[in-house]
Short mmCIF file of C-alpha atoms in Angstrom, two decimals:
data_model
loop_
_atom_site.label_atom_id
_atom_site.label_comp_id
_atom_site.label_asym_id
_atom_site.label_seq_id
_atom_site.Cartn_x
_atom_site.Cartn_y
_atom_site.Cartn_z
CA MET A 1 -0.89 -7.27 -18.42
CA ASP A 2 1.12 -8.74 -15.56
CA ARG A 3 2.70 -5.37 -14.90
CA VAL A 4 -0.72 -3.79 -14.44
CA LYS A 5 -1.67 -6.53 -11.94
CA ALA A 6 1.50 -5.77 -9.97
CA PHE A 7 0.52 -2.11 -9.60
CA LEU A 8 -3.16 -2.73 -8.85
CA PRO A 9 -2.84 -2.85 -5.04
CA TRP A 10 -0.71 0.31 -5.09
CA LEU A 11 -3.26 2.13 -7.22
CA LEU A 12 -6.18 0.98 -5.06
CA VAL A 13 -4.46 2.21 -1.89
CA LEU A 14 -3.58 5.51 -3.58
CA ALA A 15 -7.19 5.96 -4.71
CA LEU A 16 -8.42 5.16 -1.21
CA VAL A 17 -6.10 7.70 0.39
CA ILE A 18 -7.09 10.37 -2.14
CA ALA A 19 -10.80 9.60 -1.59
CA LEU A 20 -10.41 9.81 2.21
CA ASN A 21 -8.59 13.15 1.82
CA ALA A 22 -11.36 14.46 -0.43
CA LEU A 23 -13.95 13.43 2.18
CA ARG A 24 -11.97 15.39 4.80
CA LEU A 25 -10.97 12.18 6.58
CA ARG A 26 -7.26 13.04 6.41
CA PRO A 27 -6.29 11.30 9.69
CA LEU A 28 -7.84 8.06 8.42
CA GLY A 29 -6.12 8.50 5.08
CA ALA A 30 -2.81 9.03 6.86
CA VAL A 31 -3.36 5.86 8.91
CA VAL A 32 -4.08 3.88 5.74
CA ALA A 33 -0.97 5.26 4.04
CA VAL A 34 1.32 4.54 7.00
CA ALA A 35 -0.17 1.05 7.45
CA TRP A 36 0.41 0.29 3.76
CA LEU A 37 3.99 1.55 3.98
CA GLY A 38 4.56 -0.61 7.05
CA TYR A 39 3.15 -3.64 5.26
CA CYS A 40 5.38 -3.06 2.26
CA VAL A 41 8.50 -2.64 4.39
CA TRP A 42 7.60 -5.79 6.34
CA THR A 43 7.17 -7.86 3.18
CA TRP A 44 10.48 -6.56 1.77
CA PHE A 45 12.61 -7.14 4.86
CA ARG A 46 10.96 -10.02 6.71
CA PRO A 47 13.16 -13.04 7.36
CA ARG A 48 12.64 -15.72 4.74
CA PRO A 49 12.10 -19.34 5.78
CA ARG A 50 15.03 -21.54 4.83
#
């Protein structure tokens, strides 16, 4: 069950992007996708407090 919880934010963002594309709001879907990618990269590579 913990593995499903780990993928829940990814699945929600994917569903949101697909829904925005289906509603012909592709620029907004692209912004959401790029913002999510930027957030993920920031959380992976941010400096950790010592």
